[in-house]
PDB file of C-alpha atoms in Angstrom:
ATOM      1  CA  ARG A  14      -0.189   0.084   0.121  1.00  0.00           C
ATOM      2  CA  GLN A  15       3.032   2.512   0.948  1.00  0.00           C
ATOM      3  CA  SER A  16       4.232   1.318  -2.393  1.00  0.00           C
ATOM      4  CA  LEU A  17       1.116   2.531  -3.983  1.00  0.00           C
ATOM      5  CA  SER A  18       0.591   5.631  -2.192  1.00  0.00           C
ATOM      6  CA  LYS A  19       3.974   7.010  -3.224  1.00  0.00           C
ATOM      7  CA  LEU A  20       3.285   6.367  -7.025  1.00  0.00           C
ATOM      8  CA  MET A  21      -0.219   8.675  -6.587  1.00  0.00           C
ATOM      9  CA  HIS A  22       2.233  11.601  -6.078  1.00  0.00           C
ATOM     10  CA  VAL A  23       5.316  10.292  -8.568  1.00  0.00           C
ATOM     11  CA  TRP A  24       3.514   9.637 -11.167  1.00  0.00           C
ATOM     12  CA  LYS A  25       1.948  13.100 -12.159  1.00  0.00           C
ATOM     13  CA  ARG A  26       5.428  14.415 -11.300  1.00  0.00           C
ATOM     14  CA  SER A  27       7.241  12.012 -13.655  1.00  0.00           C
ATOM     15  CA  GLU A  28       5.322  12.405 -16.699  1.00  0.00           C
ATOM     16  CA  GLY A  29       6.962  12.430 -19.987  1.00  0.00           C
ATOM     17  CA  ASN A  30      10.174  11.247 -17.624  1.00  0.00           C
ATOM     18  CA  LEU A  31       9.674   7.522 -17.352  1.00  0.00           C
ATOM     19  CA  LYS A  32      13.435   6.536 -17.907  1.00  0.00           C
ATOM     20  CA  THR A  33      14.291   3.760 -15.051  1.00  0.00           C
ATOM     21  CA  SER A  34      16.551   1.687 -16.283  1.00  0.00           C
ATOM     22  CA  TYR A  35      19.511   0.923 -19.220  1.00  0.00           C
ATOM     23  CA  THR A  36      19.360   2.262 -22.308  1.00  0.00           C
ATOM     24  CA  GLN A  37      22.605   0.181 -24.380  1.00  0.00           C
ATOM     25  CA  ASN A  38      22.246  -3.487 -24.963  1.00  0.00           C
ATOM     26  CA  ASP A  39      24.636  -5.825 -24.182  1.00  0.00           C
ATOM     27  CA  TYR A  40      24.040  -8.539 -27.389  1.00  0.00           C
ATOM     28  CA  HIS A  41      27.893  -7.960 -28.409  1.00  0.00           C
ATOM     29  CA  ILE A  42      28.931 -10.723 -25.204  1.00  0.00           C
ATOM     30  CA  PRO A  43      28.713 -13.959 -25.853  1.00  0.00           C
ATOM     31  CA  ILE A  44      26.329 -15.673 -23.516  1.00  0.00           C
ATOM     32  CA  ASN A  45      29.843 -17.988 -21.924  1.00  0.00           C
ATOM     33  CA  LYS A  46      31.454 -14.084 -20.773  1.00  0.00           C
ATOM     34  CA  PHE A  47      28.769 -13.337 -18.386  1.00  0.00           C
ATOM     35  CA  ASN A  48      30.121 -13.358 -14.732  1.00  0.00           C
ATOM     36  CA  ILE A  49      26.391 -15.071 -13.613  1.00  0.00           C
ATOM     37  CA  ASP A  50      26.930 -14.751 -10.355  1.00  0.00           C
ATOM     38  CA  GLU A  51      27.505 -10.982  -9.747  1.00  0.00           C
ATOM     39  CA  ASN A  52      25.506  -9.488  -7.452  1.00  0.00           C
ATOM     40  CA  ILE A  53      23.170  -6.119  -9.306  1.00  0.00           C
ATOM     41  CA  ASP A  54      21.618  -3.365  -7.597  1.00  0.00           C
ATOM     42  CA  GLU A  55      17.359  -3.753  -8.103  1.00  0.00           C
ATOM     43  CA  ASP A  56      15.296  -1.765  -9.416  1.00  0.00           C
ATOM     44  CA  ASN A  57      14.020   0.666  -7.086  1.00  0.00           C
ATOM     45  CA  SER A  58      11.965   2.731  -9.323  1.00  0.00           C
ATOM     46  CA  ILE A  59       8.209   3.390  -7.723  1.00  0.00           C
ATOM     47  CA  PHE A  60       6.616   2.423 -10.419  1.00  0.00           C
ATOM     48  CA  ASN A  61       8.151  -1.230 -10.150  1.00  0.00           C
ATOM     49  CA  CYS A  62       7.920  -1.421  -6.502  1.00  0.00           C
ATOM     50  CA  SER A  63       3.661  -1.087  -6.892  1.00  0.00           C
ATOM     51  CA  SER A  64       3.727  -4.121  -9.548  1.00  0.00           C
ATOM     52  CA  ILE A  65       1.374  -6.922  -9.115  1.00  0.00           C
ATOM     53  CA  SER A  66       2.775 -10.715  -9.003  1.00  0.00           C
ATOM     54  CA  LEU A  67       0.820 -13.957  -8.913  1.00  0.00           C
ATOM     55  CA  LEU A  68       1.616 -17.052  -8.217  1.00  0.00           C
ATOM     56  CA  LEU A  69      -1.031 -19.503 -10.088  1.00  0.00           C
ATOM     57  CA  GLU A  70      -1.804 -23.494  -8.990  1.00  0.00           C
ATOM     58  CA  LYS A  71      -3.713 -25.893 -10.600  1.00  0.00           C
ATOM     59  CA  ASN A  72      -4.047 -29.247 -11.111  1.00  0.00           C
ATOM     60  CA  GLU A  73      -0.599 -29.509 -10.051  1.00  0.00           C
ATOM     61  CA  LYS A  74       0.596 -27.285 -12.282  1.00  0.00           C
ATOM     62  CA  LYS A  75       2.629 -23.802 -10.861  1.00  0.00           C
ATOM     63  CA  ILE A  76       3.132 -20.386 -12.958  1.00  0.00           C
ATOM     64  CA  LEU A  77       4.969 -17.293 -11.480  1.00  0.00           C
ATOM     65  CA  LEU A  78       3.921 -14.003 -13.342  1.00  0.00           C
ATOM     66  CA  LEU A  79       5.702 -11.608 -12.390  1.00  0.00           C
ATOM     67  CA  ALA A  80       4.955  -8.432 -13.844  1.00  0.00           C
ATOM     68  CA  ASP A  81       7.607  -5.657 -13.358  1.00  0.00           C
ATOM     69  CA  SER A  82       8.351  -6.658  -9.654  1.00  0.00           C
ATOM     70  CA  LYS A  83      11.504  -6.480  -7.699  1.00  0.00           C
ATOM     71  CA  SER A  84      12.779  -9.816  -7.058  1.00  0.00           C
ATOM     72  CA  SER A  85      13.072  -8.703  -3.285  1.00  0.00           C
ATOM     73  CA  ILE A  86       9.940  -8.917  -2.411  1.00  0.00           C
ATOM     74  CA  ILE A  87       8.947 -11.824  -4.929  1.00  0.00           C
ATOM     75  CA  VAL A  88      11.800 -13.328  -2.336  1.00  0.00           C
ATOM     76  CA  ASP A  89      10.361 -12.202   0.709  1.00  0.00           C
ATOM     77  CA  ALA A  90       6.638 -13.507  -0.427  1.00  0.00           C
ATOM     78  CA  LEU A  91       8.202 -16.952  -1.392  1.00  0.00           C
ATOM     79  CA  THR A  92      10.343 -17.339   2.183  1.00  0.00           C
ATOM     80  CA  ALA A  93       7.110 -16.986   4.021  1.00  0.00           C
ATOM     81  CA  ARG A  94       5.734 -19.454   2.415  1.00  0.00           C
ATOM     82  CA  GLY A  95       8.401 -21.951   3.238  1.00  0.00           C
ATOM     83  CA  PHE A  96      10.150 -21.800   0.082  1.00  0.00           C
ATOM     84  CA  SER A  97      14.041 -21.738   0.394  1.00  0.00           C
ATOM     85  CA  SER A  98      17.612 -22.508  -1.490  1.00  0.00           C
ATOM     86  CA  GLU A  99      17.012 -25.604   0.106  1.00  0.00           C
ATOM     87  CA  ASN A 100      13.444 -26.191  -0.584  1.00  0.00           C
ATOM     88  CA  LYS A 101      12.819 -24.707  -3.846  1.00  0.00           C
ATOM     89  CA  VAL A 102       9.374 -23.912  -5.275  1.00  0.00           C
ATOM     90  CA  ARG A 103       9.015 -25.938  -8.517  1.00  0.00           C
ATOM     91  CA  LEU A 104       7.369 -24.068 -10.921  1.00  0.00           C
ATOM     92  CA  ASP A 105       6.097 -25.403 -14.598  1.00  0.00           C
ATOM     93  CA  LEU A 106       6.601 -22.111 -15.999  1.00  0.00           C
ATOM     94  CA  VAL A 107       7.945 -18.470 -15.043  1.00  0.00           C
ATOM     95  CA  LYS A 108       6.945 -15.075 -17.038  1.00  0.00           C
ATOM     96  CA  ILE A 109      10.122 -13.020 -16.440  1.00  0.00           C
ATOM     97  CA  SER A 110       9.945 -10.046 -14.733  1.00  0.00           C
ATOM     98  CA  HIS A 111      10.168  -6.430 -16.061  1.00  0.00           C
ATOM     99  CA  HIS A 112      10.885  -7.304 -19.772  1.00  0.00           C
ATOM    100  CA  GLY A 113      13.690  -9.300 -18.863  1.00  0.00           C
ATOM    101  CA  SER A 114      15.935  -6.651 -16.901  1.00  0.00           C
ATOM    102  CA  LEU A 115      18.494  -8.075 -15.041  1.00  0.00           C
ATOM    103  CA  LYS A 116      17.984  -5.211 -12.221  1.00  0.00           C
ATOM    104  CA  ASN A 117      14.555  -7.317 -11.470  1.00  0.00           C
ATOM    105  CA  THR A 118      15.434 -10.774 -11.424  1.00  0.00           C
ATOM    106  CA  SER A 119      18.246 -11.189  -8.991  1.00  0.00           C
ATOM    107  CA  ASN A 120      20.705 -14.232  -8.163  1.00  0.00           C
ATOM    108  CA  GLU A 121      18.684 -14.983  -4.985  1.00  0.00           C
ATOM    109  CA  LEU A 122      15.401 -14.719  -6.466  1.00  0.00           C
ATOM    110  CA  LEU A 123      16.649 -18.170  -8.987  1.00  0.00           C
ATOM    111  CA  SER A 124      18.756 -19.604  -5.835  1.00  0.00           C
ATOM    112  CA  ILE A 125      14.989 -20.399  -4.383  1.00  0.00           C
ATOM    113  CA  ILE A 126      13.197 -21.498  -7.548  1.00  0.00           C
ATOM    114  CA  CYS A 127      13.363 -24.477  -9.982  1.00  0.00           C
ATOM    115  CA  CYS A 128      11.876 -24.389 -13.570  1.00  0.00           C
ATOM    116  CA  ASP A 129      12.893 -25.013 -16.913  1.00  0.00           C
ATOM    117  CA  VAL A 130      10.275 -22.613 -19.139  1.00  0.00           C
ATOM    118  CA  PHE A 131      10.537 -18.927 -19.171  1.00  0.00           C
ATOM    119  CA  LEU A 132       8.769 -16.615 -20.919  1.00  0.00           C
ATOM    120  CA  ILE A 133       9.887 -12.462 -21.680  1.00  0.00           C
ATOM    121  CA  SER A 134       7.955 -10.524 -23.249  1.00  0.00           C
ATOM    122  CA  THR A 135       8.984  -7.432 -24.583  1.00  0.00           C
ATOM    123  CA  ASP A 136       9.425  -6.359 -28.231  1.00  0.00           C
ATOM    124  CA  GLY A 137      13.197  -5.063 -27.478  1.00  0.00           C
ATOM    125  CA  THR A 138      12.893  -1.383 -28.467  1.00  0.00           C
ATOM    126  CA  LYS A 139      13.243   0.353 -25.010  1.00  0.00           C
ATOM    127  CA  HIS A 140      15.289   0.063 -22.095  1.00  0.00           C
ATOM    128  CA  ALA A 141      17.403  -2.725 -23.781  1.00  0.00           C
ATOM    129  CA  HIS A 142      15.689  -5.175 -22.756  1.00  0.00           C
ATOM    130  CA  PRO A 143      16.298  -7.848 -22.737  1.00  0.00           C
ATOM    131  CA  ASN A 144      19.208  -7.854 -21.203  1.00  0.00           C
ATOM    132  CA  LYS A 145      21.396 -10.653 -22.662  1.00  0.00           C
ATOM    133  CA  SER A 146      23.206 -11.046 -19.187  1.00  0.00           C
ATOM    134  CA  LEU A 147      19.933 -12.435 -17.316  1.00  0.00           C
ATOM    135  CA  ILE A 148      18.947 -14.578 -20.348  1.00  0.00           C
ATOM    136  CA  ALA A 149      22.941 -16.081 -19.674  1.00  0.00           C
ATOM    137  CA  ARG A 150      21.885 -16.282 -16.233  1.00  0.00           C
ATOM    138  CA  LEU A 151      19.090 -18.707 -16.566  1.00  0.00           C
ATOM    139  CA  LEU A 152      20.406 -20.717 -19.258  1.00  0.00           C
ATOM    140  CA  ARG A 153      23.345 -21.073 -17.168  1.00  0.00           C
ATOM    141  CA  LYS A 154      21.906 -21.717 -13.804  1.00  0.00           C
ATOM    142  CA  PHE A 155      19.136 -24.102 -15.612  1.00  0.00           C
ATOM    143  CA  PRO A 156      21.313 -26.073 -17.419  1.00  0.00           C
ATOM    144  CA  ASN A 157      17.953 -28.020 -19.031  1.00  0.00           C
ATOM    145  CA  SER A 158      15.873 -24.385 -19.540  1.00  0.00           C
ATOM    146  CA  LYS A 159      14.199 -22.978 -22.402  1.00  0.00           C
ATOM    147  CA  ILE A 160      13.181 -19.617 -22.860  1.00  0.00           C
ATOM    148  CA  TYR A 161      10.427 -17.935 -25.320  1.00  0.00           C
ATOM    149  CA  LEU A 162      10.463 -14.870 -26.739  1.00  0.00           C
ATOM    150  CA  ASN A 163       7.389 -12.752 -28.072  1.00  0.00           C
ATOM    151  CA  TYR A 164       9.100 -11.382 -30.894  1.00  0.00           C
ATOM    152  CA  ASN A 165      11.588 -14.081 -33.033  1.00  0.00           C
ATOM    153  CA  TYR A 166      13.747 -11.391 -34.292  1.00  0.00           C
ATOM    154  CA  LEU A 167      15.266 -10.914 -30.781  1.00  0.00           C
ATOM    155  CA  ILE A 168      16.583 -14.057 -30.940  1.00  0.00           C
ATOM    156  CA  GLU A 169      18.885 -13.294 -33.992  1.00  0.00           C
ATOM    157  CA  ARG A 170      19.993 -10.024 -32.602  1.00  0.00           C
ATOM    158  CA  LEU A 171      20.506 -11.810 -28.780  1.00  0.00           C
ATOM    159  CA  LEU A 172      22.727 -15.125 -30.145  1.00  0.00           C
ATOM    160  CA  LEU A 173      25.930 -14.603 -31.931  1.00  0.00           C
ATOM    161  CA  SER A 174      28.036 -17.787 -33.334  1.00  0.00           C
ATOM    162  CA  GLU A 175      29.442 -18.074 -29.937  1.00  0.00           C
ATOM    163  CA  ASP A 176      26.716 -18.359 -28.721  1.00  0.00           C
ATOM    164  CA  GLY A 177      25.803 -21.898 -30.822  1.00  0.00           C
ATOM    165  CA  GLU A 178      25.321 -24.405 -28.200  1.00  0.00           C
ATOM    166  CA  TYR A 179      22.252 -22.185 -26.651  1.00  0.00           C
ATOM    167  CA  ARG A 180      20.641 -21.807 -30.094  1.00  0.00           C
ATOM    168  CA  SER A 181      17.780 -24.496 -29.478  1.00  0.00           C
ATOM    169  CA  ARG A 182      16.982 -23.095 -25.755  1.00  0.00           C
ATOM    170  CA  VAL A 183      16.081 -19.772 -26.784  1.00  0.00           C
ATOM    171  CA  LEU A 184      12.735 -19.762 -28.744  1.00  0.00           C
ATOM    172  CA  PRO A 185       9.995 -17.938 -30.345  1.00  0.00           C
ATOM    173  CA  MET A 186       6.779 -18.061 -27.969  1.00  0.00           C
ATOM    174  CA  PRO A 187       4.664 -20.333 -29.556  1.00  0.00           C
ATOM    175  CA  HIS A 188       1.030 -19.451 -30.337  1.00  0.00           C
ATOM    176  CA  ARG A 189      -0.047 -21.937 -27.833  1.00  0.00           C
ATOM    177  CA  MET A 190       1.711 -23.367 -24.886  1.00  0.00           C
ATOM    178  CA  GLU A 191       1.001 -26.345 -22.691  1.00  0.00           C
ATOM    179  CA  ILE A 192       2.410 -26.735 -19.443  1.00  0.00           C
TER     180      ILE A 192
END
């Protein structure tokens, strides 16, 4: 509630100045060159602090929809439910936060989830999203994972010839996906 209250005051002042993240992409770096254990400063913008995320469960399937949420808020919510790096939440699908921004998906969050299917929704035209460094983290920390992007051309922009071993795991999002 506090975040939402703050947002109401900030929103009017910030109109037209919504710059909240990177402007340069990291697509020129091969996946194996990223330091996937590096801690990154979290996105603390009021806009993302007020985002709504959902953990959906039905018929023993679990989907985590992260909207534009901050990792620390999600980690707090999951640990309050008893999940940890020793007792990971098993998920069938995760929609990655904030269009694939590295600043919204921490190593701490990744350490308490077990998932092999990730979705990233972005057209890649603003804020250099998705961050290739986040793609590298997902691919290397979850060796059996697949990452689905909703725009096919992003795959070609992201993956270099040096990234060949990962090409079969970064895929266009199907029109229909069954989990």
